[in-house]
PDB file of C-alpha atoms in Angstrom:
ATOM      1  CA  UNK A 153       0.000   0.000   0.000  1.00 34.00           C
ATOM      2  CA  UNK A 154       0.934   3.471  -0.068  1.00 38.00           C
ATOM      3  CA  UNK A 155       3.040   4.820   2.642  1.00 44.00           C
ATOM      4  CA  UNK A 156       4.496   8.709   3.952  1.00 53.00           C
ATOM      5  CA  UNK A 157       7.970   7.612   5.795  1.00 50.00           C
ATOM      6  CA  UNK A 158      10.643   9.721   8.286  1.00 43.00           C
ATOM      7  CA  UNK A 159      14.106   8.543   7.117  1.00 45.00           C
ATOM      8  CA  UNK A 160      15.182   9.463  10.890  1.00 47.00           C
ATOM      9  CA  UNK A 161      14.126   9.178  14.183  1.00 81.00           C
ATOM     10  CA  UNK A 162      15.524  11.483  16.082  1.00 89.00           C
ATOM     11  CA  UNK A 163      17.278  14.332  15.490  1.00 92.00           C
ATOM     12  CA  UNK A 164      19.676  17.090  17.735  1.00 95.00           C
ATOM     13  CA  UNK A 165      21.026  19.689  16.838  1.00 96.00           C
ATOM     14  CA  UNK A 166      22.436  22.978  18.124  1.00 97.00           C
ATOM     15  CA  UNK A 167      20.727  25.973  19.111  1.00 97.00           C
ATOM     16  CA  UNK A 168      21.195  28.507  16.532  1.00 97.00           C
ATOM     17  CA  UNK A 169      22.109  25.980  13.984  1.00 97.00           C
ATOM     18  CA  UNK A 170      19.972  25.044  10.672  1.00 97.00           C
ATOM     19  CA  UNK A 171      18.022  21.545  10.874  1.00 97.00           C
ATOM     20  CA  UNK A 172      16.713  19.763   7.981  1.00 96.00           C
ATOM     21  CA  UNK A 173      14.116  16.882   8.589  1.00 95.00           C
ATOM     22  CA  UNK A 174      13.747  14.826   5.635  1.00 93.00           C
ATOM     23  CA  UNK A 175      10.447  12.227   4.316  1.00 92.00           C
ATOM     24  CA  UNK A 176       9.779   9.728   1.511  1.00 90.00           C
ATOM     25  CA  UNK A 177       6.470   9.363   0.429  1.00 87.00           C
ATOM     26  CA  UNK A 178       5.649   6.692  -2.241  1.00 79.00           C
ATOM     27  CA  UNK A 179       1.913   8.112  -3.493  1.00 85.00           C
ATOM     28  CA  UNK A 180       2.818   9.370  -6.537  1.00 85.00           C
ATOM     29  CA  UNK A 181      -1.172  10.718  -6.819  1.00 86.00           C
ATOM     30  CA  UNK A 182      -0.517  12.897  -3.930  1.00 87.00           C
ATOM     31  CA  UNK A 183      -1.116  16.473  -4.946  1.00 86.00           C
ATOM     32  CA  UNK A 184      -0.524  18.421  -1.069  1.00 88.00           C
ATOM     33  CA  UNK A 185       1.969  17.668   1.407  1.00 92.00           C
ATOM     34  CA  UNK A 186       1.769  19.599   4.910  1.00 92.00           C
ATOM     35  CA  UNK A 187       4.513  19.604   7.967  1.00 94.00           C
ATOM     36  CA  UNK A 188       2.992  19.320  11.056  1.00 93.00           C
ATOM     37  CA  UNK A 189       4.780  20.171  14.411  1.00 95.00           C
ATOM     38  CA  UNK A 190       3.290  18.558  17.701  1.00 93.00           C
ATOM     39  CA  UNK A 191       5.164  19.305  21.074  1.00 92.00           C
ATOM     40  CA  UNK A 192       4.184  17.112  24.317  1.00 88.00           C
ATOM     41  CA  UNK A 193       0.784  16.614  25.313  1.00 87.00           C
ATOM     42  CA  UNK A 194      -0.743  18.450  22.487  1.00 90.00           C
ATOM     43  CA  UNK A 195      -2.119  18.233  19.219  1.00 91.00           C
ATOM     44  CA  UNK A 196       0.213  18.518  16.174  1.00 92.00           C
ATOM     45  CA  UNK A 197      -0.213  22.047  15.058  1.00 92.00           C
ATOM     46  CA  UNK A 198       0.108  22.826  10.999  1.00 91.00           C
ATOM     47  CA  UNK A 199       3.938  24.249   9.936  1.00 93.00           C
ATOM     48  CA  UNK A 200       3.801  24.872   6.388  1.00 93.00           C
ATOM     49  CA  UNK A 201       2.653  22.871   2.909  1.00 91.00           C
ATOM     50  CA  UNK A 202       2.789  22.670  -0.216  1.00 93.00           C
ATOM     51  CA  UNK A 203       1.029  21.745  -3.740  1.00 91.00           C
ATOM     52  CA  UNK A 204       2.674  19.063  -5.709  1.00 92.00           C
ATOM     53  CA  UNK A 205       3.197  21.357  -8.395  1.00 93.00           C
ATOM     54  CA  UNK A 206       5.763  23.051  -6.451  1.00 95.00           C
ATOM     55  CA  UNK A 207       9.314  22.716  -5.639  1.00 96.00           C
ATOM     56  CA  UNK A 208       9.950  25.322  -2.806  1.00 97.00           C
ATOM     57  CA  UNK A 209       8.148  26.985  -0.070  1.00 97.00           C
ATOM     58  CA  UNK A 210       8.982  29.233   2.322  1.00 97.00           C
ATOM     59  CA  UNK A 211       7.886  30.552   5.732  1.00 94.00           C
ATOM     60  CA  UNK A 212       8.800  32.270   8.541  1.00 93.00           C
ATOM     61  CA  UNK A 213      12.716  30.356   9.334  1.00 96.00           C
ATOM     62  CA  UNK A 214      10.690  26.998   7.789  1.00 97.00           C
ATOM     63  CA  UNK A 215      11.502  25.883   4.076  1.00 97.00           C
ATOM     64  CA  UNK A 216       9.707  22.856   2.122  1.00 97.00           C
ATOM     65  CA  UNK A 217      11.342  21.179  -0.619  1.00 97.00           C
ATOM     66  CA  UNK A 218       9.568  18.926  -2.775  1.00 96.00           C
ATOM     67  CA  UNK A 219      11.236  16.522  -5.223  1.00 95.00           C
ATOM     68  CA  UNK A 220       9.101  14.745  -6.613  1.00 92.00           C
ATOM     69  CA  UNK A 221      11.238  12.737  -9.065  1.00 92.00           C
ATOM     70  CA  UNK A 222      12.620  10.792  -5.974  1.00 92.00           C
ATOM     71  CA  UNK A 223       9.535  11.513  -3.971  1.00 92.00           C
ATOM     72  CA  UNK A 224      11.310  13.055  -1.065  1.00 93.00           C
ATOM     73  CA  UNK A 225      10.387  15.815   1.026  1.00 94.00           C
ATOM     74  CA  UNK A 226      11.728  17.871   3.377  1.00 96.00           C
ATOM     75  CA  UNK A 227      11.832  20.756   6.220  1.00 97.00           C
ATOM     76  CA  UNK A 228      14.325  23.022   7.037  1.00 98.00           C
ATOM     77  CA  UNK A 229      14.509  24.928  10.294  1.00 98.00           C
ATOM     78  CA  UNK A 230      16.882  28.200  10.164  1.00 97.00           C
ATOM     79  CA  UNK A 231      18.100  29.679  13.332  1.00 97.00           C
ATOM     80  CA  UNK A 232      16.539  26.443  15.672  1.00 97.00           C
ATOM     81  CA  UNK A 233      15.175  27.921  18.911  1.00 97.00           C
ATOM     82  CA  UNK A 234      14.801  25.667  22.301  1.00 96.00           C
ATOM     83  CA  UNK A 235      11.040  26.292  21.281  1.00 96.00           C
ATOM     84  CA  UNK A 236      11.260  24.211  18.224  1.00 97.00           C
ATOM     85  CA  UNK A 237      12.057  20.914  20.236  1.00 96.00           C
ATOM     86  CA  UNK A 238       9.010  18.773  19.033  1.00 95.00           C
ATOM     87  CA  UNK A 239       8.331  15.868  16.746  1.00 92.00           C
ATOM     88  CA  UNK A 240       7.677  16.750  13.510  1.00 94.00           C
ATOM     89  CA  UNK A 241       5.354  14.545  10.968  1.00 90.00           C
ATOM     90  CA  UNK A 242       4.926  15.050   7.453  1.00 92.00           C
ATOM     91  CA  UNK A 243       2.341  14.236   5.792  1.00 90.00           C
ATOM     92  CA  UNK A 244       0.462  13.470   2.309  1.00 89.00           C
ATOM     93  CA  UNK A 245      -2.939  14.454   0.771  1.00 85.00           C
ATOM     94  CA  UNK A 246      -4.804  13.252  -1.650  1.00 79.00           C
ATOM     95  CA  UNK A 247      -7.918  14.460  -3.191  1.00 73.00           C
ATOM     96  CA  UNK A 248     -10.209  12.039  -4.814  1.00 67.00           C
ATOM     97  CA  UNK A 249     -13.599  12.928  -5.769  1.00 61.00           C
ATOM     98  CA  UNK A 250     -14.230  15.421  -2.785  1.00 59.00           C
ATOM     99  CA  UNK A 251     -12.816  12.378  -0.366  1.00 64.00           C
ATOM    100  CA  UNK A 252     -10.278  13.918   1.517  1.00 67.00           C
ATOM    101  CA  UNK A 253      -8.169  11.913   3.505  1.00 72.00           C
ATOM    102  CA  UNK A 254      -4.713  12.762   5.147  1.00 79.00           C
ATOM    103  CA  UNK A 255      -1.600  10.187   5.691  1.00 83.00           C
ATOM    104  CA  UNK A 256       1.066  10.855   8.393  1.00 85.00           C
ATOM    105  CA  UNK A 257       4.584   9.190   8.763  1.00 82.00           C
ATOM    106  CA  UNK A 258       6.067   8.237  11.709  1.00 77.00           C
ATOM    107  CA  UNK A 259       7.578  11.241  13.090  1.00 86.00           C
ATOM    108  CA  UNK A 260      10.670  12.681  13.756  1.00 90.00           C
ATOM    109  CA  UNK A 261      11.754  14.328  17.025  1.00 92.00           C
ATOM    110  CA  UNK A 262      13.704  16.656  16.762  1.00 95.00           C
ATOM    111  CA  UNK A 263      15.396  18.015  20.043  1.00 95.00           C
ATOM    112  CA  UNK A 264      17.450  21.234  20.102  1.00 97.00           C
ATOM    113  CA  UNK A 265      20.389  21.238  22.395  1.00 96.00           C
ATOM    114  CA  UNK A 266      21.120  24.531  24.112  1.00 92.00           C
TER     115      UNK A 266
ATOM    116  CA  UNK B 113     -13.391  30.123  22.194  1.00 53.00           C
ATOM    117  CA  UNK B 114     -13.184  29.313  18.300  1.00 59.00           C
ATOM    118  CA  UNK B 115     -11.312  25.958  17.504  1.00 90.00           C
ATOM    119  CA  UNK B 116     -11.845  21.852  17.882  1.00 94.00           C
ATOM    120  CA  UNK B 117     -12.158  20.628  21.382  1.00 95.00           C
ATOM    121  CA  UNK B 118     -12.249  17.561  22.669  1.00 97.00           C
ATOM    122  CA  UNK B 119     -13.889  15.925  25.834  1.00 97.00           C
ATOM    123  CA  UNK B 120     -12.947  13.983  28.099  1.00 97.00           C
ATOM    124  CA  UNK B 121      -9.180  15.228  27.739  1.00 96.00           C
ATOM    125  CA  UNK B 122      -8.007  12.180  29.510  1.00 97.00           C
ATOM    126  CA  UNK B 123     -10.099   8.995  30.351  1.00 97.00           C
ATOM    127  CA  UNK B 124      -9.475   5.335  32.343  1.00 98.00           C
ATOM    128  CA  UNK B 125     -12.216   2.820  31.556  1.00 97.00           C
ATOM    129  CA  UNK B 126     -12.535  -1.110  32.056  1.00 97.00           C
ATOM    130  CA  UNK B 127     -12.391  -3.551  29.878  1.00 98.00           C
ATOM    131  CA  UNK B 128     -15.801  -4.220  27.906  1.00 97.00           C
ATOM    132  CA  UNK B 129     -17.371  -0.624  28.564  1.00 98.00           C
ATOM    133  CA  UNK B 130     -18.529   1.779  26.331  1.00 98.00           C
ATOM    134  CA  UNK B 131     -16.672   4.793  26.134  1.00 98.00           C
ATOM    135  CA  UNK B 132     -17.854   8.088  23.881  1.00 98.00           C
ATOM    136  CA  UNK B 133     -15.033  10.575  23.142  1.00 98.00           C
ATOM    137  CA  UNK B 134     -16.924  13.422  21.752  1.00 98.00           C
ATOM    138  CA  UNK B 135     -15.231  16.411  19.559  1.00 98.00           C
ATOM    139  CA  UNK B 136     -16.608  19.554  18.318  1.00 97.00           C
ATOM    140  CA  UNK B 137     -15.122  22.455  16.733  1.00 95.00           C
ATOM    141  CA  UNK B 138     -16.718  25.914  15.743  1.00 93.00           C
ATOM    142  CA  UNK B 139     -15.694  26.354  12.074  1.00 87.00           C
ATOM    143  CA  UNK B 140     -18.318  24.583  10.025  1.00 86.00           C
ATOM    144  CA  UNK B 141     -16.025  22.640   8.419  1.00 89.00           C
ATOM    145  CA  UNK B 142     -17.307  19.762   5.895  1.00 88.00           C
ATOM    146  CA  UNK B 143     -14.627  17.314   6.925  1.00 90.00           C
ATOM    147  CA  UNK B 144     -13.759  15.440  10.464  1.00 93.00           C
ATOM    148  CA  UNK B 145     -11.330  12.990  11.459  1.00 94.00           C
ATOM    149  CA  UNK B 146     -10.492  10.717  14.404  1.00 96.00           C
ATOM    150  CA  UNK B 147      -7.019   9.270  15.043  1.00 95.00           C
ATOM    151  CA  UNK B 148      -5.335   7.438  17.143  1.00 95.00           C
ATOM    152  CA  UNK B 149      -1.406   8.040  18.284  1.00 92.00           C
ATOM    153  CA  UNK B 150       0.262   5.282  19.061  1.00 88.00           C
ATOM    154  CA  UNK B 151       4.654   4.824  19.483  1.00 76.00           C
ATOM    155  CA  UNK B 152       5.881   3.057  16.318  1.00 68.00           C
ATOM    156  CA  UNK B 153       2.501   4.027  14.128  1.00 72.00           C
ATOM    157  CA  UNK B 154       2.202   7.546  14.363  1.00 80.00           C
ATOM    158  CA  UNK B 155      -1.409   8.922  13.516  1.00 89.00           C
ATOM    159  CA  UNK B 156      -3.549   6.403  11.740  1.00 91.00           C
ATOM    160  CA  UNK B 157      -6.842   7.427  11.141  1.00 91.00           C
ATOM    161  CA  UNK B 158      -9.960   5.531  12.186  1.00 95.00           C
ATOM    162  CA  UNK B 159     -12.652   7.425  10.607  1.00 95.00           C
ATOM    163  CA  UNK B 160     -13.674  10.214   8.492  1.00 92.00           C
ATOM    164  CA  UNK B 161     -16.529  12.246   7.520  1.00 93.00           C
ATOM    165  CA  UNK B 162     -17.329  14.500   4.608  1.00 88.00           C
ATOM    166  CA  UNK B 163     -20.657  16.135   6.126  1.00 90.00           C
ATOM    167  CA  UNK B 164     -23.212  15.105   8.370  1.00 93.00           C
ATOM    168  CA  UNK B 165     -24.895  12.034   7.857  1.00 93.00           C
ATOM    169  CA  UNK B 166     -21.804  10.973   5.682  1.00 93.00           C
ATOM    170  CA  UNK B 167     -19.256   8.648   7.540  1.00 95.00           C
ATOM    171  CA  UNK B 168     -16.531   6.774   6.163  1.00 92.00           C
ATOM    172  CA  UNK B 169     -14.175   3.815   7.612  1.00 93.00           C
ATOM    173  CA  UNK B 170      -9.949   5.115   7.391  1.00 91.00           C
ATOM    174  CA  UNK B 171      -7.147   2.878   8.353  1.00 89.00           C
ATOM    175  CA  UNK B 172      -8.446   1.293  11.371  1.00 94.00           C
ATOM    176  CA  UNK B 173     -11.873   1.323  11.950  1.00 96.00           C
ATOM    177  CA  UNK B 174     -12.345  -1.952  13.799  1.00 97.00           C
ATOM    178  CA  UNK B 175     -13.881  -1.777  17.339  1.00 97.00           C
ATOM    179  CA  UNK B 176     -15.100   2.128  16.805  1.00 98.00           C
ATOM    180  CA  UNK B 177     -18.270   3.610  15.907  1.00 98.00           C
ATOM    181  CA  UNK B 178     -19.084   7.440  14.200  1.00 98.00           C
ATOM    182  CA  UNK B 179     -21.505   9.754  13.984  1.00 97.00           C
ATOM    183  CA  UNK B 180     -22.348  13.026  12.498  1.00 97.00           C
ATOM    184  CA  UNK B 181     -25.877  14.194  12.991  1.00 96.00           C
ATOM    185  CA  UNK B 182     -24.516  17.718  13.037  1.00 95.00           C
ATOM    186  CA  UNK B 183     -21.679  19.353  10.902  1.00 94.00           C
ATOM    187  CA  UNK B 184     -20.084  20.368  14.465  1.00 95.00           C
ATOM    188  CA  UNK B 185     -20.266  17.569  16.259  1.00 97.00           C
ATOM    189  CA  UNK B 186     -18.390  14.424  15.522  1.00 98.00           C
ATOM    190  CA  UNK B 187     -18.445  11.828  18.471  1.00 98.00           C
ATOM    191  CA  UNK B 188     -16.474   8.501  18.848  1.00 98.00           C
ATOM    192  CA  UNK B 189     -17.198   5.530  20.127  1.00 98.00           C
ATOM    193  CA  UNK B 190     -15.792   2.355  21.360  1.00 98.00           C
ATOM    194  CA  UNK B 191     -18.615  -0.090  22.098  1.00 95.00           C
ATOM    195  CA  UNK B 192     -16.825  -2.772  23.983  1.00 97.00           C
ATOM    196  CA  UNK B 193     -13.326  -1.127  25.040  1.00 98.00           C
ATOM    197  CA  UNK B 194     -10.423  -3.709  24.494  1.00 98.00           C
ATOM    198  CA  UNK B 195      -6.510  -2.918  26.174  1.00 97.00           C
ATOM    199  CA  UNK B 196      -5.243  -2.349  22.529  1.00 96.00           C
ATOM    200  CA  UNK B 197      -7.638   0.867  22.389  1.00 97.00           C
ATOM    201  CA  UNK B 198      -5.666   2.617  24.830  1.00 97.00           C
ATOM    202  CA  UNK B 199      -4.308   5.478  22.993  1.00 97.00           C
ATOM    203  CA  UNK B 200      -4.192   8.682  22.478  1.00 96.00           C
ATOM    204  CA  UNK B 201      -7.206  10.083  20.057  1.00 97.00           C
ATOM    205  CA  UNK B 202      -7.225  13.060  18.021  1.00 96.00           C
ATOM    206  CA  UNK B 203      -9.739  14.739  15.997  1.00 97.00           C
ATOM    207  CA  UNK B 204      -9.366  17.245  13.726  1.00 94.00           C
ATOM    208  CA  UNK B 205     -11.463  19.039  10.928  1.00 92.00           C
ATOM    209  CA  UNK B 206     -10.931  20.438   7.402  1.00 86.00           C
ATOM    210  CA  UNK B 207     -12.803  22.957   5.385  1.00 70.00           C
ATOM    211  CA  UNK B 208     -14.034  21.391   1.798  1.00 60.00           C
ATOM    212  CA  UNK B 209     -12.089  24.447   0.099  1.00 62.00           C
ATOM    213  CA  UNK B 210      -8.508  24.326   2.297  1.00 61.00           C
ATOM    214  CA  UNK B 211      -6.066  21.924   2.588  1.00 69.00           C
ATOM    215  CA  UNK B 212      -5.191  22.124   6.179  1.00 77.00           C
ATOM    216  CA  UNK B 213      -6.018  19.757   8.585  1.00 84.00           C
ATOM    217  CA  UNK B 214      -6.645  20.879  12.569  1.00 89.00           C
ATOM    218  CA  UNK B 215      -6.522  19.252  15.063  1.00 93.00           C
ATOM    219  CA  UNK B 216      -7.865  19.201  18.473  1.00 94.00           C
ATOM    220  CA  UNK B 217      -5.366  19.060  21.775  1.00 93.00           C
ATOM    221  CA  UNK B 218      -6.275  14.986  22.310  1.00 95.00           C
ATOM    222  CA  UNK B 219      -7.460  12.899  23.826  1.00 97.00           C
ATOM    223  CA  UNK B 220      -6.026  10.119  26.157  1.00 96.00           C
ATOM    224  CA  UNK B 221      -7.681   6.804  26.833  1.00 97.00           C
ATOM    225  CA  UNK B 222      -6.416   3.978  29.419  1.00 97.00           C
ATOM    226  CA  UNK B 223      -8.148   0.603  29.028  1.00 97.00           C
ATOM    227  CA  UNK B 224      -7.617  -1.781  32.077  1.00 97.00           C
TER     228      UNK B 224
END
Protein backbone atom coordinates (compact mmCIF):
# COMPACT_ATOMS: atom_id res chain seq x y z
CA UNK A 1 0.00 0.00 0.00
CA UNK A 2 0.93 3.47 -0.07
CA UNK A 3 3.04 4.82 2.64
CA UNK A 4 4.50 8.71 3.95
CA UNK A 5 7.97 7.61 5.79
CA UNK A 6 10.64 9.72 8.29
CA UNK A 7 14.11 8.54 7.12
CA UNK A 8 15.18 9.46 10.89
CA UNK A 9 14.13 9.18 14.18
CA UNK A 10 15.52 11.48 16.08
CA UNK A 11 17.28 14.33 15.49
CA UNK A 12 19.68 17.09 17.73
CA UNK A 13 21.03 19.69 16.84
CA UNK A 14 22.44 22.98 18.12
CA UNK A 15 20.73 25.97 19.11
CA UNK A 16 21.20 28.51 16.53
CA UNK A 17 22.11 25.98 13.98
CA UNK A 18 19.97 25.04 10.67
CA UNK A 19 18.02 21.55 10.87
CA UNK A 20 16.71 19.76 7.98
CA UNK A 21 14.12 16.88 8.59
CA UNK A 22 13.75 14.83 5.64
CA UNK A 23 10.45 12.23 4.32
CA UNK A 24 9.78 9.73 1.51
CA UNK A 25 6.47 9.36 0.43
CA UNK A 26 5.65 6.69 -2.24
CA UNK A 27 1.91 8.11 -3.49
CA UNK A 28 2.82 9.37 -6.54
CA UNK A 29 -1.17 10.72 -6.82
CA UNK A 30 -0.52 12.90 -3.93
CA UNK A 31 -1.12 16.47 -4.95
CA UNK A 32 -0.52 18.42 -1.07
CA UNK A 33 1.97 17.67 1.41
CA UNK A 34 1.77 19.60 4.91
CA UNK A 35 4.51 19.60 7.97
CA UNK A 36 2.99 19.32 11.06
CA UNK A 37 4.78 20.17 14.41
CA UNK A 38 3.29 18.56 17.70
CA UNK A 39 5.16 19.30 21.07
CA UNK A 40 4.18 17.11 24.32
CA UNK A 41 0.78 16.61 25.31
CA UNK A 42 -0.74 18.45 22.49
CA UNK A 43 -2.12 18.23 19.22
CA UNK A 44 0.21 18.52 16.17
CA UNK A 45 -0.21 22.05 15.06
CA UNK A 46 0.11 22.83 11.00
CA UNK A 47 3.94 24.25 9.94
CA UNK A 48 3.80 24.87 6.39
CA UNK A 49 2.65 22.87 2.91
CA UNK A 50 2.79 22.67 -0.22
CA UNK A 51 1.03 21.75 -3.74
CA UNK A 52 2.67 19.06 -5.71
CA UNK A 53 3.20 21.36 -8.39
CA UNK A 54 5.76 23.05 -6.45
CA UNK A 55 9.31 22.72 -5.64
CA UNK A 56 9.95 25.32 -2.81
CA UNK A 57 8.15 26.99 -0.07
CA UNK A 58 8.98 29.23 2.32
CA UNK A 59 7.89 30.55 5.73
CA UNK A 60 8.80 32.27 8.54
CA UNK A 61 12.72 30.36 9.33
CA UNK A 62 10.69 27.00 7.79
CA UNK A 63 11.50 25.88 4.08
CA UNK A 64 9.71 22.86 2.12
CA UNK A 65 11.34 21.18 -0.62
CA UNK A 66 9.57 18.93 -2.78
CA UNK A 67 11.24 16.52 -5.22
CA UNK A 68 9.10 14.74 -6.61
CA UNK A 69 11.24 12.74 -9.07
CA UNK A 70 12.62 10.79 -5.97
CA UNK A 71 9.53 11.51 -3.97
CA UNK A 72 11.31 13.06 -1.07
CA UNK A 73 10.39 15.82 1.03
CA UNK A 74 11.73 17.87 3.38
CA UNK A 75 11.83 20.76 6.22
CA UNK A 76 14.32 23.02 7.04
CA UNK A 77 14.51 24.93 10.29
CA UNK A 78 16.88 28.20 10.16
CA UNK A 79 18.10 29.68 13.33
CA UNK A 80 16.54 26.44 15.67
CA UNK A 81 15.17 27.92 18.91
CA UNK A 82 14.80 25.67 22.30
CA UNK A 83 11.04 26.29 21.28
CA UNK A 84 11.26 24.21 18.22
CA UNK A 85 12.06 20.91 20.24
CA UNK A 86 9.01 18.77 19.03
CA UNK A 87 8.33 15.87 16.75
CA UNK A 88 7.68 16.75 13.51
CA UNK A 89 5.35 14.55 10.97
CA UNK A 90 4.93 15.05 7.45
CA UNK A 91 2.34 14.24 5.79
CA UNK A 92 0.46 13.47 2.31
CA UNK A 93 -2.94 14.45 0.77
CA UNK A 94 -4.80 13.25 -1.65
CA UNK A 95 -7.92 14.46 -3.19
CA UNK A 96 -10.21 12.04 -4.81
CA UNK A 97 -13.60 12.93 -5.77
CA UNK A 98 -14.23 15.42 -2.79
CA UNK A 99 -12.82 12.38 -0.37
CA UNK A 100 -10.28 13.92 1.52
CA UNK A 101 -8.17 11.91 3.50
CA UNK A 102 -4.71 12.76 5.15
CA UNK A 103 -1.60 10.19 5.69
CA UNK A 104 1.07 10.85 8.39
CA UNK A 105 4.58 9.19 8.76
CA UNK A 106 6.07 8.24 11.71
CA UNK A 107 7.58 11.24 13.09
CA UNK A 108 10.67 12.68 13.76
CA UNK A 109 11.75 14.33 17.03
CA UNK A 110 13.70 16.66 16.76
CA UNK A 111 15.40 18.02 20.04
CA UNK A 112 17.45 21.23 20.10
CA UNK A 113 20.39 21.24 22.40
CA UNK A 114 21.12 24.53 24.11
CA UNK B 1 -13.39 30.12 22.19
CA UNK B 2 -13.18 29.31 18.30
CA UNK B 3 -11.31 25.96 17.50
CA UNK B 4 -11.85 21.85 17.88
CA UNK B 5 -12.16 20.63 21.38
CA UNK B 6 -12.25 17.56 22.67
CA UNK B 7 -13.89 15.92 25.83
CA UNK B 8 -12.95 13.98 28.10
CA UNK B 9 -9.18 15.23 27.74
CA UNK B 10 -8.01 12.18 29.51
CA UNK B 11 -10.10 8.99 30.35
CA UNK B 12 -9.48 5.34 32.34
CA UNK B 13 -12.22 2.82 31.56
CA UNK B 14 -12.53 -1.11 32.06
CA UNK B 15 -12.39 -3.55 29.88
CA UNK B 16 -15.80 -4.22 27.91
CA UNK B 17 -17.37 -0.62 28.56
CA UNK B 18 -18.53 1.78 26.33
CA UNK B 19 -16.67 4.79 26.13
CA UNK B 20 -17.85 8.09 23.88
CA UNK B 21 -15.03 10.58 23.14
CA UNK B 22 -16.92 13.42 21.75
CA UNK B 23 -15.23 16.41 19.56
CA UNK B 24 -16.61 19.55 18.32
CA UNK B 25 -15.12 22.46 16.73
CA UNK B 26 -16.72 25.91 15.74
CA UNK B 27 -15.69 26.35 12.07
CA UNK B 28 -18.32 24.58 10.03
CA UNK B 29 -16.02 22.64 8.42
CA UNK B 30 -17.31 19.76 5.90
CA UNK B 31 -14.63 17.31 6.93
CA UNK B 32 -13.76 15.44 10.46
CA UNK B 33 -11.33 12.99 11.46
CA UNK B 34 -10.49 10.72 14.40
CA UNK B 35 -7.02 9.27 15.04
CA UNK B 36 -5.33 7.44 17.14
CA UNK B 37 -1.41 8.04 18.28
CA UNK B 38 0.26 5.28 19.06
CA UNK B 39 4.65 4.82 19.48
CA UNK B 40 5.88 3.06 16.32
CA UNK B 41 2.50 4.03 14.13
CA UNK B 42 2.20 7.55 14.36
CA UNK B 43 -1.41 8.92 13.52
CA UNK B 44 -3.55 6.40 11.74
CA UNK B 45 -6.84 7.43 11.14
CA UNK B 46 -9.96 5.53 12.19
CA UNK B 47 -12.65 7.43 10.61
CA UNK B 48 -13.67 10.21 8.49
CA UNK B 49 -16.53 12.25 7.52
CA UNK B 50 -17.33 14.50 4.61
CA UNK B 51 -20.66 16.13 6.13
CA UNK B 52 -23.21 15.11 8.37
CA UNK B 53 -24.89 12.03 7.86
CA UNK B 54 -21.80 10.97 5.68
CA UNK B 55 -19.26 8.65 7.54
CA UNK B 56 -16.53 6.77 6.16
CA UNK B 57 -14.18 3.82 7.61
CA UNK B 58 -9.95 5.11 7.39
CA UNK B 59 -7.15 2.88 8.35
CA UNK B 60 -8.45 1.29 11.37
CA UNK B 61 -11.87 1.32 11.95
CA UNK B 62 -12.34 -1.95 13.80
CA UNK B 63 -13.88 -1.78 17.34
CA UNK B 64 -15.10 2.13 16.80
CA UNK B 65 -18.27 3.61 15.91
CA UNK B 66 -19.08 7.44 14.20
CA UNK B 67 -21.50 9.75 13.98
CA UNK B 68 -22.35 13.03 12.50
CA UNK B 69 -25.88 14.19 12.99
CA UNK B 70 -24.52 17.72 13.04
CA UNK B 71 -21.68 19.35 10.90
CA UNK B 72 -20.08 20.37 14.47
CA UNK B 73 -20.27 17.57 16.26
CA UNK B 74 -18.39 14.42 15.52
CA UNK B 75 -18.44 11.83 18.47
CA UNK B 76 -16.47 8.50 18.85
CA UNK B 77 -17.20 5.53 20.13
CA UNK B 78 -15.79 2.36 21.36
CA UNK B 79 -18.62 -0.09 22.10
CA UNK B 80 -16.82 -2.77 23.98
CA UNK B 81 -13.33 -1.13 25.04
CA UNK B 82 -10.42 -3.71 24.49
CA UNK B 83 -6.51 -2.92 26.17
CA UNK B 84 -5.24 -2.35 22.53
CA UNK B 85 -7.64 0.87 22.39
CA UNK B 86 -5.67 2.62 24.83
CA UNK B 87 -4.31 5.48 22.99
CA UNK B 88 -4.19 8.68 22.48
CA UNK B 89 -7.21 10.08 20.06
CA UNK B 90 -7.23 13.06 18.02
CA UNK B 91 -9.74 14.74 16.00
CA UNK B 92 -9.37 17.25 13.73
CA UNK B 93 -11.46 19.04 10.93
CA UNK B 94 -10.93 20.44 7.40
CA UNK B 95 -12.80 22.96 5.38
CA UNK B 96 -14.03 21.39 1.80
CA UNK B 97 -12.09 24.45 0.10
CA UNK B 98 -8.51 24.33 2.30
CA UNK B 99 -6.07 21.92 2.59
CA UNK B 100 -5.19 22.12 6.18
CA UNK B 101 -6.02 19.76 8.59
CA UNK B 102 -6.64 20.88 12.57
CA UNK B 103 -6.52 19.25 15.06
CA UNK B 104 -7.86 19.20 18.47
CA UNK B 105 -5.37 19.06 21.78
CA UNK B 106 -6.27 14.99 22.31
CA UNK B 107 -7.46 12.90 23.83
CA UNK B 108 -6.03 10.12 26.16
CA UNK B 109 -7.68 6.80 26.83
CA UNK B 110 -6.42 3.98 29.42
CA UNK B 111 -8.15 0.60 29.03
CA UNK B 112 -7.62 -1.78 32.08
Amino acid sequence: GESVGLHLPTLSVQEGDNSIINCAYSNSASDYFIWYKQESGKGPQFIIDIRSNMDKRQGQRVTVLLNKTVKHLSLQIAATQPGDSAVYFCAEKVSNFGNEKLTFGTGTRLTIIP
Amino acid sequence: DAGITQSPRYKITETGRQVTLMCHQTWSHSYMFWYRQDLGHGLRLIYYSAAADITDKGEVPDGYVVSRSKTENFPLTLESATRSQTSVYFCASLTGLGNTIYFGEGSWLTVV
